[in-house]
Amino acid sequence: MDRALNSDPVSTADTEGRQRWRNWIGFWLLGLCNNFAYVVMLSAAHDILQKQESHNTTTPAVLLADILPTLIIKFTAPFYIHKVPYGFRVLVCFITAVVSFLMVSFSSTILLSIFGVVFASISSGLGELSFLSLSVFFNRNVLSGWGSGTGAAGVAGAFLYSAFTQAGLTPQVTLWIMLVVPVILAVRSAELSQLSGLYLLTRFTYFSSYPCDLFQGLLKFIFPLGLVYFAEYFINQGLLELLYFPDSRLSHAEQYRWYQTLYQVGVFASRTSLVCFKIRKIFLMSLLQCVNAVLLGFAVYYQFLPNPWVVFVIVLYEGLLGGAAYVNTFFFIREETAKHEREFAMAAASVGDSLGIALSAAAALPVHHYFCSL
């Protein structure tokens, strides 16, 4: 009798533990698929533009197509997205992702390739905003799963696309194979939405207070996150290509490729770190990332770094700071925001990284041109 009575709590604890891990894995897959398609699409669009011998003249257009749709969605959607059921949002993410794959794979013009990137940006931006909001209806540990998945997307997306094309597959065939990714995204998000009881429900909870007052309270999170990403993408878009060491055994292309790979590894590692420790001082990470940008800017101008290995270490560290700032920002937003305001807060704060990236693109292009003209 005692044994039977004592077995119930253990069984319940085991069930809850399994459920938490299943939710963690579910959000990990959401993060992976949401950003994976975006990474692959951007690589494919650049390849096709290069094939059309128009890559250099359309780089600014690709950068705008890459970030502006996401930025517009994140700026505006938190004020009306509560009227849209999660199930419909998932459907839009799925359709726009598929359309982006097909448009770029069948592209015969520059304009079609750029529109493919636009649709990928819409899918990624709406997905990030929606899945961060959805996470508040689960245990807080799912944020670690989401962060780790988005970090893995950068590494896995770039690696698999390169592996398939290196194996002899054309970018077009590679994109057809990758169509499985939006399917996984739709299936996993549907399962999680149904588990939370929100798949077909419209949310009204976060308008119990004035949203503009709420938004002002989020600036202490949005500004540091935006500053981290401004410095980070200023480095990635404006400086890294200029940090070339001719005496190294690695070619210019190989050096740049390793910069990007190590950056993605750093992002993945730090976005996964939330399961081990938390960092509340996000503004400190912003300042450290700005120090990286200034240091590498002087390195480009004065050429005082001895070899690419020093840059490898700095770029890895850069990725660690950026990834840690991202996951810790949303963790503490969840912890420090009233329960009925969390859904809006998570959606609204997601504009921080996109705003930083957009501003960095505007700043990095003239700086890049200036250094190239020296």
Short mmCIF file of C-alpha atoms in Angstrom, two decimals:
data_model
loop_
_atom_site.label_atom_id
_atom_site.label_comp_id
_atom_site.label_asym_id
_atom_site.label_seq_id
_atom_site.Cartn_x
_atom_site.Cartn_y
_atom_site.Cartn_z
CA MET A 1 0.00 0.00 0.00
CA ASP A 2 2.79 2.46 1.00
CA ARG A 3 4.65 1.65 -2.15
CA ALA A 4 1.64 2.36 -4.29
CA LEU A 5 1.02 5.66 -2.54
CA ASN A 6 4.64 6.73 -2.85
CA SER A 7 4.80 5.85 -6.55
CA ASP A 8 2.35 8.56 -7.64
CA PRO A 9 4.56 11.60 -6.93
CA VAL A 10 7.58 9.92 -8.51
CA SER A 11 5.56 9.05 -11.59
CA THR A 12 4.24 12.60 -11.80
CA ALA A 13 7.74 14.05 -11.43
CA ASP A 14 9.04 11.73 -14.17
CA THR A 15 6.21 12.74 -16.46
CA GLU A 16 6.84 16.44 -15.85
CA GLY A 17 10.56 15.95 -16.44
CA ARG A 18 9.93 14.20 -19.75
CA GLN A 19 7.45 16.91 -20.75
CA ARG A 20 9.99 19.64 -20.01
CA TRP A 21 12.65 17.94 -22.09
CA ARG A 22 10.17 17.40 -24.92
CA ASN A 23 9.24 21.08 -24.86
CA TRP A 24 12.93 22.06 -24.70
CA ILE A 25 13.67 19.93 -27.77
CA GLY A 26 10.57 21.29 -29.49
CA PHE A 27 11.74 24.89 -29.06
CA TRP A 28 15.28 23.89 -30.06
CA LEU A 29 13.89 22.58 -33.36
CA LEU A 30 11.78 25.72 -33.79
CA GLY A 31 14.87 27.90 -33.34
CA LEU A 32 16.90 25.75 -35.71
CA CYS A 33 14.27 25.66 -38.46
CA ASN A 34 13.24 29.30 -38.11
CA ASN A 35 16.79 30.60 -38.65
CA PHE A 36 18.14 27.70 -40.72
CA ALA A 37 15.99 28.47 -43.75
CA TYR A 38 16.99 32.13 -43.52
CA VAL A 39 20.73 31.34 -43.45
CA VAL A 40 20.46 28.90 -46.35
CA MET A 41 18.30 31.25 -48.40
CA LEU A 42 20.74 34.11 -48.01
CA SER A 43 23.66 31.91 -49.09
CA ALA A 44 21.72 30.62 -52.09
CA ALA A 45 20.65 34.11 -53.15
CA HIS A 46 24.27 35.31 -53.04
CA ASP A 47 25.35 32.29 -55.12
CA ILE A 48 22.70 32.91 -57.75
CA LEU A 49 23.48 36.64 -57.88
CA GLN A 50 27.15 35.76 -58.33
CA LYS A 51 26.22 33.37 -61.14
CA GLN A 52 24.30 36.21 -62.78
CA GLU A 53 27.50 38.29 -62.49
CA SER A 54 25.65 40.99 -60.59
CA HIS A 55 26.71 40.24 -57.02
CA ASN A 56 28.84 43.30 -56.40
CA THR A 57 26.31 45.78 -57.73
CA THR A 58 23.37 44.37 -55.78
CA THR A 59 24.95 43.69 -52.37
CA PRO A 60 23.23 46.72 -50.75
CA ALA A 61 19.87 45.53 -52.15
CA VAL A 62 20.42 42.06 -50.72
CA LEU A 63 21.31 43.52 -47.32
CA LEU A 64 18.12 45.62 -47.33
CA ALA A 65 16.00 42.65 -48.41
CA ASP A 66 17.71 40.67 -45.69
CA ILE A 67 16.81 42.91 -42.74
CA LEU A 68 14.09 45.48 -43.60
CA PRO A 69 11.07 43.10 -43.74
CA THR A 70 12.02 41.61 -40.35
CA LEU A 71 12.54 45.08 -38.89
CA ILE A 72 9.15 46.35 -40.11
CA ILE A 73 7.37 43.27 -38.74
CA LYS A 74 9.04 43.54 -35.33
CA PHE A 75 8.33 47.28 -35.07
CA THR A 76 4.64 47.01 -35.90
CA ALA A 77 3.40 43.48 -35.15
CA PRO A 78 3.44 43.61 -31.31
CA PHE A 79 0.59 46.17 -31.48
CA TYR A 80 -1.76 44.04 -33.60
CA ILE A 81 -0.44 40.46 -33.68
CA HIS A 82 -2.50 39.55 -30.58
CA LYS A 83 -5.53 39.52 -32.88
CA VAL A 84 -3.98 36.78 -35.04
CA PRO A 85 -4.17 33.17 -33.77
CA TYR A 86 -0.85 31.35 -33.43
CA GLY A 87 -2.01 28.72 -35.90
CA PHE A 88 -2.46 31.30 -38.64
CA ARG A 89 0.95 32.85 -37.87
CA VAL A 90 2.58 29.43 -38.27
CA LEU A 91 0.79 29.00 -41.60
CA VAL A 92 2.13 32.35 -42.84
CA CYS A 93 5.67 31.42 -41.72
CA PHE A 94 5.40 28.09 -43.53
CA ILE A 95 4.04 29.57 -46.77
CA THR A 96 6.54 32.44 -46.94
CA ALA A 97 9.44 30.05 -46.25
CA VAL A 98 8.33 27.69 -49.03
CA VAL A 99 7.78 30.59 -51.43
CA SER A 100 11.26 31.91 -50.68
CA PHE A 101 12.87 28.54 -51.43
CA LEU A 102 10.96 28.18 -54.69
CA MET A 103 11.52 31.78 -55.85
CA VAL A 104 15.27 31.62 -55.40
CA SER A 105 15.59 28.08 -56.78
CA PHE A 106 13.74 29.04 -59.99
CA SER A 107 15.21 32.54 -60.15
CA SER A 108 16.32 33.79 -63.54
CA THR A 109 16.54 37.48 -62.61
CA ILE A 110 18.14 39.53 -59.85
CA LEU A 111 14.76 40.90 -58.77
CA LEU A 112 13.31 37.41 -58.24
CA SER A 113 16.31 36.38 -56.11
CA ILE A 114 15.95 39.48 -53.96
CA PHE A 115 12.23 38.86 -53.47
CA GLY A 116 13.14 35.34 -52.36
CA VAL A 117 15.30 36.83 -49.61
CA VAL A 118 12.42 39.17 -48.68
CA PHE A 119 10.06 36.23 -48.14
CA ALA A 120 12.69 34.42 -46.09
CA SER A 121 13.08 37.53 -43.95
CA ILE A 122 9.30 37.74 -43.43
CA SER A 123 9.16 34.10 -42.35
CA SER A 124 12.10 34.43 -39.97
CA GLY A 125 10.95 37.73 -38.44
CA LEU A 126 7.35 36.69 -37.87
CA GLY A 127 8.51 33.30 -36.57
CA GLU A 128 10.96 34.77 -34.06
CA LEU A 129 8.41 37.25 -32.73
CA SER A 130 5.68 34.60 -32.45
CA PHE A 131 7.75 31.80 -30.93
CA LEU A 132 9.31 34.09 -28.33
CA SER A 133 5.77 35.13 -27.34
CA LEU A 134 4.66 31.49 -27.31
CA SER A 135 7.52 30.56 -24.96
CA VAL A 136 5.89 32.42 -22.04
CA PHE A 137 3.22 29.71 -21.84
CA PHE A 138 5.85 27.05 -21.11
CA ASN A 139 8.53 26.52 -18.50
CA ARG A 140 11.21 29.23 -18.67
CA ASN A 141 13.82 26.62 -19.65
CA VAL A 142 12.42 26.52 -23.21
CA LEU A 143 14.18 29.85 -23.83
CA SER A 144 17.47 27.97 -23.55
CA GLY A 145 16.21 25.50 -26.16
CA TRP A 146 15.11 28.30 -28.49
CA GLY A 147 18.40 30.17 -28.08
CA SER A 148 20.49 27.05 -28.65
CA GLY A 149 18.47 26.14 -31.75
CA THR A 150 18.85 29.58 -33.31
CA GLY A 151 22.58 29.44 -32.60
CA ALA A 152 22.85 25.99 -34.17
CA ALA A 153 21.04 27.24 -37.27
CA GLY A 154 23.94 29.51 -38.22
CA VAL A 155 26.48 26.69 -37.99
CA ALA A 156 24.29 23.93 -39.48
CA GLY A 157 22.77 26.08 -42.23
CA ALA A 158 26.07 27.36 -43.56
CA PHE A 159 27.75 23.95 -43.21
CA LEU A 160 25.02 21.85 -44.88
CA TYR A 161 24.50 24.28 -47.75
CA SER A 162 28.25 24.31 -48.40
CA ALA A 163 28.44 20.51 -48.07
CA PHE A 164 25.63 19.86 -50.55
CA THR A 165 26.98 22.31 -53.12
CA GLN A 166 30.55 21.07 -52.57
CA ALA A 167 29.30 17.53 -53.26
CA GLY A 168 28.21 18.64 -56.71
CA LEU A 169 24.57 19.57 -56.19
CA THR A 170 23.43 22.82 -57.74
CA PRO A 171 22.00 25.57 -55.50
CA GLN A 172 18.62 24.85 -57.10
CA VAL A 173 18.60 21.14 -56.15
CA THR A 174 19.97 21.97 -52.69
CA LEU A 175 17.06 24.33 -52.08
CA TRP A 176 14.54 21.68 -53.16
CA ILE A 177 16.04 19.29 -50.59
CA MET A 178 15.86 22.02 -47.95
CA LEU A 179 12.08 22.32 -48.41
CA VAL A 180 11.84 19.75 -45.62
CA VAL A 181 12.84 22.48 -43.14
CA PRO A 182 9.60 24.54 -43.34
CA VAL A 183 7.64 21.29 -42.97
CA ILE A 184 9.46 20.45 -39.72
CA LEU A 185 8.89 24.03 -38.54
CA ALA A 186 5.14 23.79 -39.18
CA VAL A 187 4.75 20.37 -37.52
CA ARG A 188 6.71 21.22 -34.38
CA SER A 189 5.10 24.64 -33.90
CA ALA A 190 1.64 23.14 -34.36
CA GLU A 191 2.35 20.52 -31.69
CA LEU A 192 3.66 23.09 -29.20
CA SER A 193 0.83 25.52 -29.88
CA GLN A 194 -1.74 22.81 -29.30
CA LEU A 195 -0.01 21.76 -26.07
CA SER A 196 -0.33 25.31 -24.77
CA GLY A 197 -3.97 25.53 -25.90
CA LEU A 198 -3.20 28.53 -28.12
CA TYR A 199 -3.11 27.08 -31.61
CA LEU A 200 -6.46 28.50 -32.70
CA LEU A 201 -6.97 31.12 -29.99
CA THR A 202 -6.66 34.86 -30.34
CA ARG A 203 -4.73 36.53 -27.52
CA PHE A 204 -5.95 39.72 -25.85
CA THR A 205 -4.13 39.50 -22.51
CA TYR A 206 -1.32 41.97 -23.06
CA PHE A 207 -3.60 44.93 -23.73
CA SER A 208 -4.78 45.02 -20.12
CA SER A 209 -2.27 47.89 -19.76
CA TYR A 210 -1.31 50.64 -22.21
CA PRO A 211 1.19 49.06 -24.65
CA CYS A 212 3.19 52.34 -25.13
CA ASP A 213 3.87 52.48 -21.36
CA LEU A 214 4.93 48.86 -21.49
CA PHE A 215 7.23 49.57 -24.44
CA GLN A 216 9.04 52.33 -22.56
CA GLY A 217 9.77 49.89 -19.75
CA LEU A 218 11.44 47.55 -22.24
CA LEU A 219 13.95 50.13 -23.47
CA LYS A 220 16.42 49.08 -20.76
CA PHE A 221 16.53 45.69 -22.56
CA ILE A 222 16.06 46.81 -26.17
CA PHE A 223 18.83 49.44 -26.21
CA PRO A 224 21.66 47.20 -24.87
CA LEU A 225 20.62 44.34 -27.18
CA GLY A 226 20.49 46.69 -30.18
CA LEU A 227 23.92 48.11 -29.30
CA VAL A 228 25.45 44.62 -29.07
CA TYR A 229 24.12 43.73 -32.51
CA PHE A 230 25.07 47.10 -34.00
CA ALA A 231 28.71 46.59 -32.99
CA GLU A 232 28.60 42.92 -33.93
CA TYR A 233 27.29 43.36 -37.47
CA PHE A 234 29.40 46.46 -38.00
CA ILE A 235 32.35 44.11 -37.48
CA ASN A 236 30.90 41.33 -39.64
CA GLN A 237 29.69 43.50 -42.53
CA GLY A 238 32.18 46.33 -42.52
CA LEU A 239 35.51 45.10 -41.14
CA LEU A 240 36.12 41.35 -41.37
CA GLU A 241 36.53 41.26 -45.13
CA LEU A 242 39.24 43.91 -44.80
CA LEU A 243 41.26 41.96 -42.21
CA TYR A 244 43.43 40.06 -44.67
CA PHE A 245 46.88 38.70 -43.88
CA PRO A 246 48.77 37.97 -47.15
CA ASP A 247 51.61 36.13 -45.39
CA SER A 248 49.25 33.49 -43.98
CA ARG A 249 48.94 30.04 -45.55
CA LEU A 250 45.19 30.69 -45.73
CA SER A 251 43.83 32.54 -48.74
CA HIS A 252 41.73 35.67 -48.36
CA ALA A 253 38.53 33.69 -48.94
CA GLU A 254 39.59 31.00 -46.46
CA GLN A 255 40.41 33.58 -43.77
CA TYR A 256 37.03 35.26 -44.21
CA ARG A 257 35.23 31.90 -44.18
CA TRP A 258 36.89 30.98 -40.89
CA TYR A 259 35.97 34.35 -39.40
CA GLN A 260 32.30 33.69 -40.15
CA THR A 261 32.43 30.05 -39.00
CA LEU A 262 34.06 30.87 -35.66
CA TYR A 263 31.58 33.70 -35.12
CA GLN A 264 28.69 31.26 -35.59
CA VAL A 265 30.34 28.74 -33.24
CA GLY A 266 30.61 31.44 -30.57
CA VAL A 267 26.95 32.40 -31.01
CA PHE A 268 25.86 28.77 -30.74
CA ALA A 269 27.93 28.13 -27.60
CA SER A 270 26.71 31.22 -25.75
CA ARG A 271 23.06 30.84 -26.77
CA THR A 272 23.21 27.35 -25.30
CA SER A 273 24.84 28.61 -22.08
CA LEU A 274 21.56 29.75 -20.53
CA VAL A 275 21.02 26.23 -19.23
CA CYS A 276 24.21 26.61 -17.13
CA PHE A 277 24.32 30.24 -16.01
CA LYS A 278 22.64 33.64 -16.45
CA ILE A 279 24.18 37.10 -16.95
CA ARG A 280 22.09 40.06 -15.83
CA LYS A 281 24.50 42.84 -16.88
CA ILE A 282 23.60 42.98 -20.57
CA PHE A 283 24.85 46.56 -20.88
CA LEU A 284 28.34 45.34 -19.96
CA MET A 285 28.24 42.97 -22.94
CA SER A 286 27.20 45.93 -25.14
CA LEU A 287 30.25 47.92 -24.04
CA LEU A 288 32.59 44.95 -24.55
CA GLN A 289 31.20 44.43 -28.05
CA CYS A 290 31.80 48.12 -28.85
CA VAL A 291 35.40 47.68 -27.65
CA ASN A 292 35.74 44.81 -30.15
CA ALA A 293 34.45 47.03 -32.97
CA VAL A 294 36.85 49.87 -32.10
CA LEU A 295 39.81 47.48 -31.74
CA LEU A 296 39.17 45.80 -35.10
CA GLY A 297 38.55 49.18 -36.74
CA PHE A 298 42.00 50.35 -35.63
CA ALA A 299 43.40 46.97 -36.75
CA VAL A 300 42.06 47.55 -40.27
CA TYR A 301 43.44 51.10 -40.42
CA TYR A 302 46.86 50.54 -38.83
CA GLN A 303 47.38 46.85 -39.71
CA PHE A 304 49.03 46.07 -36.35
CA LEU A 305 47.69 42.54 -35.79
CA PRO A 306 50.33 39.89 -36.55
CA ASN A 307 48.24 37.07 -38.03
CA PRO A 308 44.67 35.83 -38.57
CA TRP A 309 44.78 33.65 -35.44
CA VAL A 310 44.42 36.74 -33.26
CA VAL A 311 41.34 37.73 -35.25
CA PHE A 312 39.98 34.19 -34.93
CA VAL A 313 40.04 34.53 -31.12
CA ILE A 314 38.43 37.99 -31.20
CA VAL A 315 35.69 36.86 -33.59
CA LEU A 316 34.91 33.80 -31.46
CA TYR A 317 34.67 36.10 -28.43
CA GLU A 318 32.45 38.46 -30.45
CA GLY A 319 30.03 35.61 -31.13
CA LEU A 320 30.03 34.61 -27.46
CA LEU A 321 29.05 38.15 -26.41
CA GLY A 322 26.30 38.45 -29.02
CA GLY A 323 24.72 35.10 -28.27
CA ALA A 324 24.84 35.62 -24.52
CA ALA A 325 23.25 39.07 -24.82
CA TYR A 326 20.38 37.64 -26.88
CA VAL A 327 19.32 34.75 -24.62
CA ASN A 328 19.88 36.61 -21.34
CA THR A 329 17.86 39.60 -22.57
CA PHE A 330 14.76 37.50 -23.17
CA PHE A 331 15.28 35.42 -20.03
CA PHE A 332 15.27 38.51 -17.79
CA ILE A 333 12.40 40.12 -19.70
CA ARG A 334 10.37 37.06 -18.82
CA GLU A 335 11.54 37.11 -15.20
CA GLU A 336 11.01 40.83 -14.59
CA THR A 337 7.76 41.43 -16.48
CA ALA A 338 4.31 40.90 -15.02
CA LYS A 339 2.71 37.65 -16.15
CA HIS A 340 -0.10 39.29 -18.12
CA GLU A 341 2.41 41.51 -19.98
CA ARG A 342 5.01 38.91 -20.93
CA GLU A 343 3.55 37.93 -24.28
CA PHE A 344 3.64 41.52 -25.53
CA ALA A 345 7.04 42.18 -23.91
CA MET A 346 8.75 39.24 -25.63
CA ALA A 347 7.35 40.25 -29.02
CA ALA A 348 8.15 43.96 -28.64
CA ALA A 349 11.72 43.45 -27.38
CA SER A 350 12.59 41.26 -30.37
CA VAL A 351 13.01 44.46 -32.41
CA GLY A 352 16.30 45.17 -30.59
CA ASP A 353 18.62 42.89 -32.54
CA SER A 354 17.03 43.69 -35.92
CA LEU A 355 17.27 47.43 -35.31
CA GLY A 356 20.93 47.09 -34.39
CA ILE A 357 21.63 45.04 -37.52
CA ALA A 358 19.82 47.54 -39.79
CA LEU A 359 21.73 50.50 -38.36
CA SER A 360 25.01 48.61 -38.62
CA ALA A 361 24.37 47.86 -42.29
CA ALA A 362 23.82 51.57 -42.94
CA ALA A 363 27.04 52.43 -41.09
CA ALA A 364 29.18 49.54 -42.35
CA LEU A 365 28.75 50.16 -46.09
CA PRO A 366 30.33 53.66 -46.21
CA VAL A 367 33.08 52.57 -43.79
CA HIS A 368 33.82 49.54 -45.97
CA HIS A 369 33.99 51.72 -49.08
CA TYR A 370 36.24 54.23 -47.31
CA PHE A 371 38.79 51.61 -46.28
CA CYS A 372 38.70 50.02 -49.73
CA SER A 373 39.51 53.38 -51.31
CA LEU A 374 42.63 53.92 -49.16
#
